[in-house]
Amino acid sequence: MTSFVLFGSFFLFLVLTVPIGIALGLAGVITALYSENISLMFLTQGLVTSTDNFALMAIPFFILAGEIMGRGGISTRLFDLANVFVGRFTGGFAMAAVITCMFFAAISGSGPATVAAIGGIMIPAMVDYGYDKKFATAVIVSSGSLGIIIPPSIPLILYGVSGSQSIGDLFIGGILPGILIGAFLIGWVYIYSKKKNYRGTNEPFSVKKMFHAIYKAKWSLLVPVIILGGIYGGIFTPTEAAVIAVVYSGLVAYFLHKEVKIKDFKDIISNAALNSVVILIIIGTANTFGTLLSVERIPQAIANGFVSISENPFVIILLITLLLLIIGCFIDTSAAVIIFTPILLPIASEIGLDPIHFGVLMIATLAIGFITPPLGVNLFVGSGISGLGMPTLARAVVPFFFVMLLSLIVIISVPALTLLFL
């Protein structure tokens, strides 16, 4: 009955459109008042201690770095570079948009931030170039999901904290799967563009233009090199890397790109602070929610349920993936990672799945939730930019949904994609 109160109150609050962080907290309070085994003081202490973690300090700093680089002219420079390489091909403009999202994902660590930064520029530009607005928006919305797979990734940090795994290993493990998903999206863009006769620029490849584009984008391209190189070179931790990213992006945006003024930093810091607070509230309340799940032994019940269906490891991982796809439709990615990592990671370990591989697989699966209603955060951001209605945009991303599912099957089947460099 306690489990029913917990989940029932949580989904009731979601139906009433209560923000997910508040819904998780209220469900915990109601359950604590109902149950005789848990005190409100215990939940309050958990709310504080769950956010008192050095690794979690990386989140607000990566968010701030993404905000600065988003305002600092990085999007245009990255697109110009990508366009040099693929712009001449069929659907080249859309391919360049996907590649730009992949580049920006390596800076922002956030799916919605990637859509907002790239979509504001690229969606109108693609429409002016002759692309259908629905397709143009779907390309950006889907590619923006790579923001939480390609490092640095906020959900990968949360998984590392929740599952006691190396954040550095998770970052390196997300590189090839992120590139793979991007390649699959580019493949579909080419097929669709061929069908719709979306021509490229027809300009021949020019080494001079390539070096010019690389020179213009050089400061932006150095960000992931500094972050990952510093972590794996033993120079600094992921949290320290986030601080370095803020300092570096601020210097680049203000002194080199000269597209951010002193007065702009007030809005940049304000936006980053608001986004950080939302995530930290979710982290705290999701932790209390997860504690209640553990007290009620719900993780064990779910594990027993999976084993009762099949003992085949591949079948179990497919069931877990299906569960995560459903969860991603209704629950924010950050909350889902914190709540379900303690539940699902032991099951994955029991069937012999590497924790790093499972972490990347989990985040890649939840990333699809960015483009699936009713939550679909990227859909909301894309709808706001393009002016398309949610139902229209949801139908436009259906092919991209299946393309991402196909890439997910490859990631499941080929663990070496995640573990190659570890």
Coordinates of C-alpha atoms in Angstrom, one line a residue:
M1 CA 0.0 0.0 0.0
T2 CA 2.9 2.4 0.7
S3 CA 4.2 1.8 -2.8
F4 CA 0.8 2.6 -4.2
V5 CA 0.7 5.9 -2.2
L6 CA 4.2 6.8 -3.4
F7 CA 3.7 6.2 -7.1
G8 CA 0.0 7.2 -7.1
S9 CA 0.7 10.6 -5.5
F10 CA 3.7 11.1 -7.8
F11 CA 1.8 10.5 -11.1
L12 CA -1.2 12.5 -9.7
F13 CA 1.1 15.5 -9.3
L14 CA 2.5 14.9 -12.8
V15 CA -1.0 14.9 -14.3
L16 CA -1.7 18.2 -12.4
T17 CA 1.4 19.6 -14.2
V18 CA 3.4 20.1 -11.0
P19 CA 7.1 20.5 -11.8
I20 CA 8.8 17.1 -11.5
G21 CA 11.2 18.2 -8.8
I22 CA 8.3 19.4 -6.6
A23 CA 6.2 16.3 -7.5
L24 CA 9.0 14.0 -6.3
G25 CA 9.3 15.9 -3.1
L26 CA 5.6 16.1 -2.4
A27 CA 5.1 12.4 -3.1
G28 CA 7.9 11.6 -0.6
V29 CA 6.3 13.8 2.1
I30 CA 2.9 12.2 1.6
T31 CA 4.4 8.7 1.7
A32 CA 6.4 9.6 4.8
L33 CA 3.3 10.9 6.6
Y34 CA 1.4 7.7 5.6
S35 CA 4.2 5.3 6.5
E36 CA 5.3 4.5 10.1
N37 CA 8.8 3.5 9.0
I38 CA 10.1 6.9 7.6
S39 CA 10.3 10.3 9.3
L40 CA 10.1 13.6 7.7
M41 CA 13.4 14.5 9.4
F42 CA 15.1 11.6 7.6
L43 CA 13.8 12.9 4.2
T44 CA 14.9 16.4 5.0
Q45 CA 18.4 15.2 5.8
G46 CA 18.5 13.2 2.6
L47 CA 17.5 16.3 0.6
V48 CA 20.6 18.1 1.8
T49 CA 23.2 15.3 1.9
S50 CA 22.3 14.1 -1.6
T51 CA 23.5 17.4 -3.1
D52 CA 26.5 17.7 -0.8
N53 CA 28.8 16.0 -3.3
F54 CA 32.0 17.4 -4.9
A55 CA 31.3 15.7 -8.3
L56 CA 27.9 17.4 -8.6
M57 CA 29.7 20.8 -8.5
A58 CA 30.6 20.1 -12.1
I59 CA 26.9 20.5 -13.2
P60 CA 26.4 24.2 -12.6
F61 CA 29.8 25.0 -14.1
F62 CA 29.3 23.0 -17.3
I63 CA 25.8 24.7 -17.6
L64 CA 27.5 28.1 -17.2
A65 CA 30.2 27.2 -19.8
G66 CA 27.5 26.2 -22.2
E67 CA 25.6 29.4 -21.7
I68 CA 28.7 31.5 -22.3
M69 CA 29.7 29.6 -25.5
G70 CA 26.1 29.7 -26.7
R71 CA 26.2 33.5 -26.6
G72 CA 29.8 33.7 -27.8
G73 CA 29.3 33.1 -31.5
I74 CA 30.3 29.4 -31.4
S75 CA 27.3 28.1 -33.3
T76 CA 27.9 30.0 -36.5
R77 CA 31.6 29.1 -36.5
L78 CA 31.0 25.4 -35.9
F79 CA 28.4 25.3 -38.7
D80 CA 30.7 27.0 -41.2
L81 CA 33.3 24.4 -40.4
A82 CA 30.9 21.5 -40.8
N83 CA 29.5 23.0 -44.0
V84 CA 33.0 23.0 -45.6
F85 CA 33.1 19.2 -45.3
V86 CA 29.6 18.1 -46.2
G87 CA 27.8 21.2 -47.6
R88 CA 28.3 20.1 -51.2
F89 CA 26.5 16.8 -50.8
T90 CA 22.8 16.0 -51.1
G91 CA 21.2 17.3 -47.9
G92 CA 24.6 18.8 -47.0
F93 CA 23.0 21.8 -45.2
A94 CA 21.1 19.4 -42.9
M95 CA 24.1 17.2 -42.4
A96 CA 26.1 20.2 -41.4
A97 CA 23.4 21.0 -38.8
V98 CA 23.7 17.5 -37.3
I99 CA 27.5 17.8 -37.1
T100 CA 27.2 21.2 -35.5
C101 CA 24.9 19.8 -32.9
M102 CA 27.5 17.1 -32.2
F103 CA 30.3 19.7 -31.8
F104 CA 28.1 21.8 -29.5
A105 CA 27.1 18.7 -27.5
A106 CA 30.8 18.4 -26.7
I107 CA 30.6 21.8 -25.0
S108 CA 27.2 22.3 -23.5
G109 CA 26.5 18.8 -21.9
S110 CA 22.7 19.5 -22.3
G111 CA 20.2 18.4 -25.0
P112 CA 17.8 21.4 -24.7
A113 CA 20.7 23.8 -24.6
T114 CA 22.0 22.4 -27.8
V115 CA 18.6 22.7 -29.5
A116 CA 18.3 26.3 -28.3
A117 CA 21.8 27.4 -29.3
I118 CA 21.8 25.7 -32.8
G119 CA 18.1 25.8 -33.6
G120 CA 17.7 29.5 -33.3
I121 CA 20.2 30.0 -36.1
M122 CA 19.9 26.8 -38.2
I123 CA 16.1 26.2 -38.4
P124 CA 15.4 29.6 -40.1
A125 CA 18.6 29.2 -42.3
M126 CA 17.5 25.7 -43.5
V127 CA 14.0 27.0 -44.3
D128 CA 15.5 29.9 -46.3
Y129 CA 17.6 27.3 -48.1
G130 CA 14.6 25.4 -49.3
Y131 CA 14.1 22.7 -46.6
D132 CA 10.7 21.9 -45.2
K133 CA 10.3 23.6 -41.8
K134 CA 9.0 20.3 -40.2
F135 CA 12.1 18.4 -41.4
A136 CA 14.5 21.2 -40.5
T137 CA 13.1 21.4 -36.9
A138 CA 13.1 17.6 -36.5
V139 CA 16.8 17.4 -37.5
I140 CA 17.8 19.9 -34.8
V141 CA 15.5 18.5 -32.2
S142 CA 16.8 14.9 -32.7
S143 CA 20.4 15.9 -33.0
G144 CA 20.2 17.9 -29.9
S145 CA 19.7 14.7 -27.9
L146 CA 23.4 14.0 -28.5
G147 CA 24.0 16.7 -25.9
I148 CA 23.7 14.2 -23.1
I149 CA 25.7 11.4 -24.7
I150 CA 28.8 13.1 -26.1
P151 CA 30.9 14.3 -23.1
P152 CA 30.8 16.4 -21.1
S153 CA 27.3 15.1 -20.1
I154 CA 25.3 16.2 -17.1
P155 CA 23.3 12.9 -16.9
L156 CA 26.6 10.9 -17.2
I157 CA 27.8 12.8 -14.1
L158 CA 24.6 12.0 -12.3
Y159 CA 25.0 8.3 -13.2
G160 CA 28.6 8.3 -12.0
V161 CA 27.6 9.8 -8.7
S162 CA 24.5 7.5 -8.3
G163 CA 26.3 4.4 -9.3
S164 CA 29.7 5.1 -7.8
Q165 CA 31.4 4.9 -11.2
S166 CA 34.2 6.9 -12.7
I167 CA 32.9 10.0 -14.4
G168 CA 36.0 10.2 -16.5
D169 CA 35.5 6.6 -17.8
L170 CA 31.9 7.5 -18.6
F171 CA 32.9 10.5 -20.5
I172 CA 35.3 8.5 -22.7
G173 CA 32.8 5.7 -23.1
G174 CA 30.2 8.1 -24.5
I175 CA 32.3 9.4 -27.4
L176 CA 31.9 6.6 -29.9
P177 CA 28.2 5.8 -29.2
G178 CA 27.5 9.6 -29.6
I179 CA 29.3 9.6 -32.9
L180 CA 27.5 6.5 -34.0
I181 CA 24.1 8.0 -33.3
G182 CA 25.1 11.1 -35.1
A183 CA 26.3 9.0 -38.1
F184 CA 22.9 7.2 -38.2
L185 CA 21.1 10.6 -38.1
I186 CA 23.3 11.9 -41.0
G187 CA 22.5 8.7 -42.9
W188 CA 18.7 9.3 -42.6
V189 CA 19.2 13.0 -43.5
Y190 CA 20.9 11.9 -46.7
I191 CA 18.2 9.3 -47.6
Y192 CA 15.4 11.8 -47.0
S193 CA 17.1 14.6 -48.8
K194 CA 17.7 12.4 -51.8
K195 CA 14.0 11.6 -51.9
K196 CA 13.0 15.3 -51.5
N197 CA 15.8 16.5 -53.8
Y198 CA 17.4 18.8 -51.3
R199 CA 20.6 19.8 -53.1
G200 CA 23.9 20.7 -51.6
T201 CA 25.9 23.9 -52.4
N202 CA 27.6 22.2 -55.4
E203 CA 30.8 24.1 -54.4
P204 CA 33.9 22.0 -54.8
F205 CA 35.9 21.1 -51.7
S206 CA 38.5 23.8 -51.0
V207 CA 41.5 23.2 -48.7
K208 CA 41.8 27.0 -48.4
K209 CA 38.2 27.3 -47.1
M210 CA 38.7 24.3 -44.8
F211 CA 41.7 25.9 -43.1
H212 CA 39.9 29.2 -42.9
A213 CA 36.9 27.6 -41.2
I214 CA 39.2 25.7 -38.8
Y215 CA 41.0 28.9 -38.0
K216 CA 37.7 30.7 -37.2
A217 CA 36.5 27.8 -35.0
K218 CA 39.8 27.0 -33.4
W219 CA 39.0 28.4 -30.0
S220 CA 35.7 26.5 -29.9
L221 CA 37.3 23.3 -31.0
L222 CA 39.8 23.4 -28.2
V223 CA 37.1 23.2 -25.5
P224 CA 36.5 19.4 -25.6
V225 CA 40.3 18.9 -26.1
I226 CA 41.0 20.8 -22.9
I227 CA 38.3 19.1 -20.9
L228 CA 38.9 15.5 -21.9
G229 CA 42.7 16.0 -22.3
G230 CA 43.0 17.5 -18.9
I231 CA 40.9 14.7 -17.3
Y232 CA 42.8 11.9 -18.9
G233 CA 46.1 13.5 -18.6
G234 CA 45.6 13.6 -14.8
I235 CA 45.8 17.4 -14.8
F236 CA 42.4 18.0 -13.2
T237 CA 39.2 16.2 -12.1
P238 CA 35.9 16.4 -14.0
T239 CA 34.7 19.1 -11.6
E240 CA 37.9 21.1 -12.0
A241 CA 37.5 20.7 -15.8
A242 CA 34.1 22.3 -15.6
V243 CA 35.6 25.3 -13.8
I244 CA 38.4 25.5 -16.4
A245 CA 35.7 25.4 -19.1
V246 CA 33.9 28.4 -17.6
V247 CA 37.1 30.5 -17.4
Y248 CA 38.2 29.5 -20.9
S249 CA 34.8 30.1 -22.5
G250 CA 34.5 33.4 -20.8
L251 CA 37.9 34.6 -22.1
V252 CA 37.2 33.3 -25.6
A253 CA 33.7 34.9 -25.8
Y254 CA 34.8 38.3 -24.4
F255 CA 38.4 38.8 -25.6
L256 CA 38.6 36.7 -28.8
H257 CA 35.2 36.3 -30.3
K258 CA 34.1 39.7 -28.8
E259 CA 30.5 38.7 -29.0
V260 CA 29.8 38.8 -25.3
K261 CA 29.9 42.1 -23.3
I262 CA 30.3 42.6 -19.6
K263 CA 26.6 43.5 -19.3
D264 CA 25.7 40.2 -20.9
F265 CA 27.2 38.1 -18.1
K266 CA 24.4 39.1 -15.7
D267 CA 21.8 37.3 -17.9
I268 CA 24.2 34.5 -18.6
I269 CA 24.9 33.8 -15.0
S270 CA 21.2 34.2 -14.1
N271 CA 20.1 31.7 -16.7
A272 CA 22.8 29.2 -15.7
A273 CA 21.9 29.6 -12.0
L274 CA 18.2 29.0 -12.7
N275 CA 18.9 25.9 -14.7
S276 CA 21.3 24.6 -12.1
V277 CA 18.8 25.1 -9.3
V278 CA 16.2 23.2 -11.2
I279 CA 18.5 20.2 -11.6
L280 CA 19.7 20.3 -8.0
I281 CA 16.2 20.4 -6.7
I282 CA 15.4 17.3 -8.8
I283 CA 18.6 15.6 -7.5
G284 CA 17.6 16.2 -3.9
T285 CA 14.0 15.1 -4.2
A286 CA 14.8 12.2 -6.5
N287 CA 17.2 11.0 -3.9
T288 CA 14.5 10.9 -1.2
F289 CA 12.2 9.2 -3.7
G290 CA 14.8 6.6 -4.3
T291 CA 15.3 6.1 -0.6
L292 CA 11.6 5.4 -0.2
L293 CA 11.9 2.9 -3.1
S294 CA 14.7 1.1 -1.3
V295 CA 12.8 1.0 2.0
E296 CA 9.9 -0.6 0.2
R297 CA 12.3 -3.1 -1.6
I298 CA 10.9 -2.1 -4.9
P299 CA 14.3 -2.5 -6.7
Q300 CA 14.4 -6.1 -5.6
A301 CA 10.8 -6.7 -6.8
I302 CA 11.6 -5.2 -10.2
A303 CA 14.8 -7.4 -10.5
N304 CA 12.8 -10.5 -9.6
G305 CA 10.2 -9.6 -12.1
F306 CA 12.8 -9.4 -14.9
V307 CA 14.4 -12.7 -13.9
S308 CA 11.0 -14.4 -13.8
I309 CA 10.3 -13.4 -17.4
S310 CA 13.7 -14.6 -18.7
E311 CA 17.2 -15.5 -17.6
N312 CA 18.7 -14.7 -21.0
P313 CA 21.0 -11.6 -20.5
F314 CA 20.1 -10.1 -23.9
V315 CA 16.4 -10.4 -23.2
I316 CA 16.8 -8.8 -19.8
I317 CA 18.7 -5.9 -21.2
L318 CA 16.1 -5.4 -23.9
L319 CA 13.4 -5.3 -21.2
I320 CA 15.4 -2.7 -19.3
T321 CA 15.8 -0.7 -22.4
L322 CA 12.1 -0.8 -23.1
L323 CA 11.4 0.3 -19.5
L324 CA 13.8 3.2 -19.9
L325 CA 12.2 4.2 -23.1
I326 CA 8.8 4.4 -21.4
I327 CA 10.3 6.2 -18.4
G328 CA 11.9 8.8 -20.7
C329 CA 8.4 9.7 -22.0
F330 CA 7.2 10.8 -18.6
I331 CA 10.1 11.6 -16.3
D332 CA 12.9 14.1 -16.6
T333 CA 16.3 12.6 -17.5
S334 CA 18.1 13.8 -14.4
A335 CA 15.4 12.4 -12.1
A336 CA 15.2 9.1 -14.0
V337 CA 19.0 8.6 -13.7
I338 CA 19.0 9.2 -10.0
I339 CA 15.9 7.1 -9.3
F340 CA 16.6 4.1 -11.5
T341 CA 20.4 3.8 -11.4
P342 CA 20.3 2.1 -8.0
I343 CA 17.5 -0.1 -9.2
L344 CA 18.8 -1.2 -12.6
L345 CA 22.6 -1.1 -12.2
P346 CA 22.6 -4.2 -9.8
I347 CA 20.5 -6.1 -12.4
A348 CA 22.9 -5.2 -15.2
S349 CA 25.9 -6.2 -13.1
E350 CA 24.2 -9.5 -12.2
I351 CA 23.9 -10.4 -15.9
G352 CA 27.5 -9.5 -16.6
L353 CA 27.0 -6.1 -18.2
D354 CA 29.9 -3.6 -17.7
P355 CA 28.8 -0.7 -15.5
I356 CA 30.3 1.9 -17.8
H357 CA 28.6 0.3 -20.9
F358 CA 25.3 0.1 -19.0
G359 CA 25.6 3.8 -18.0
V360 CA 26.2 5.0 -21.6
L361 CA 23.4 2.7 -22.7
M362 CA 21.0 4.1 -20.1
I363 CA 21.8 7.7 -21.0
A364 CA 21.5 7.0 -24.7
T365 CA 18.1 5.4 -24.1
L366 CA 16.8 8.2 -22.0
A367 CA 18.1 10.7 -24.6
I368 CA 15.4 9.4 -26.9
G369 CA 12.9 10.7 -24.3
F370 CA 13.9 14.2 -25.4
I371 CA 11.9 13.7 -28.6
T372 CA 9.0 11.6 -27.3
P373 CA 5.8 13.1 -25.9
P374 CA 4.4 14.0 -23.5
L375 CA 7.6 15.3 -21.8
G376 CA 9.9 15.6 -24.8
V377 CA 11.8 18.7 -23.7
N378 CA 13.6 19.1 -27.0
L379 CA 10.2 19.1 -28.7
F380 CA 9.1 22.0 -26.6
V381 CA 12.2 24.0 -27.3
G382 CA 12.0 23.2 -31.1
S383 CA 8.3 24.1 -31.1
G384 CA 9.1 27.5 -29.5
I385 CA 11.8 28.3 -32.1
S386 CA 10.0 27.1 -35.2
G387 CA 6.4 28.0 -34.3
L388 CA 5.2 24.5 -35.2
G389 CA 2.6 22.8 -33.0
M390 CA 3.6 19.9 -30.8
P391 CA 1.5 17.3 -32.6
T392 CA 3.0 18.4 -35.9
L393 CA 6.5 18.3 -34.7
A394 CA 6.0 15.0 -32.8
R395 CA 5.0 13.4 -36.1
A396 CA 8.0 14.9 -37.9
V397 CA 10.5 13.3 -35.5
V398 CA 9.0 9.7 -35.8
P399 CA 11.6 8.6 -38.5
F400 CA 14.4 10.0 -36.3
F401 CA 13.0 8.1 -33.3
F402 CA 13.3 4.8 -35.2
V403 CA 16.8 5.7 -36.5
M404 CA 17.9 6.4 -32.9
L405 CA 16.4 3.0 -31.8
L406 CA 18.4 1.3 -34.5
S407 CA 21.6 2.9 -33.3
L408 CA 20.6 1.9 -29.7
I409 CA 20.4 -1.8 -30.8
V410 CA 24.0 -1.5 -32.2
I411 CA 25.2 0.0 -28.9
I412 CA 23.6 -2.8 -27.0
S413 CA 25.0 -5.5 -29.3
V414 CA 28.6 -4.1 -29.6
P415 CA 29.9 -3.2 -26.1
A416 CA 33.3 -2.4 -27.7
L417 CA 31.9 0.9 -28.9
T418 CA 31.7 2.0 -25.3
L419 CA 34.7 0.2 -23.8
L420 CA 37.3 0.5 -26.7
F421 CA 39.4 3.2 -25.1
L422 CA 39.0 2.1 -21.5

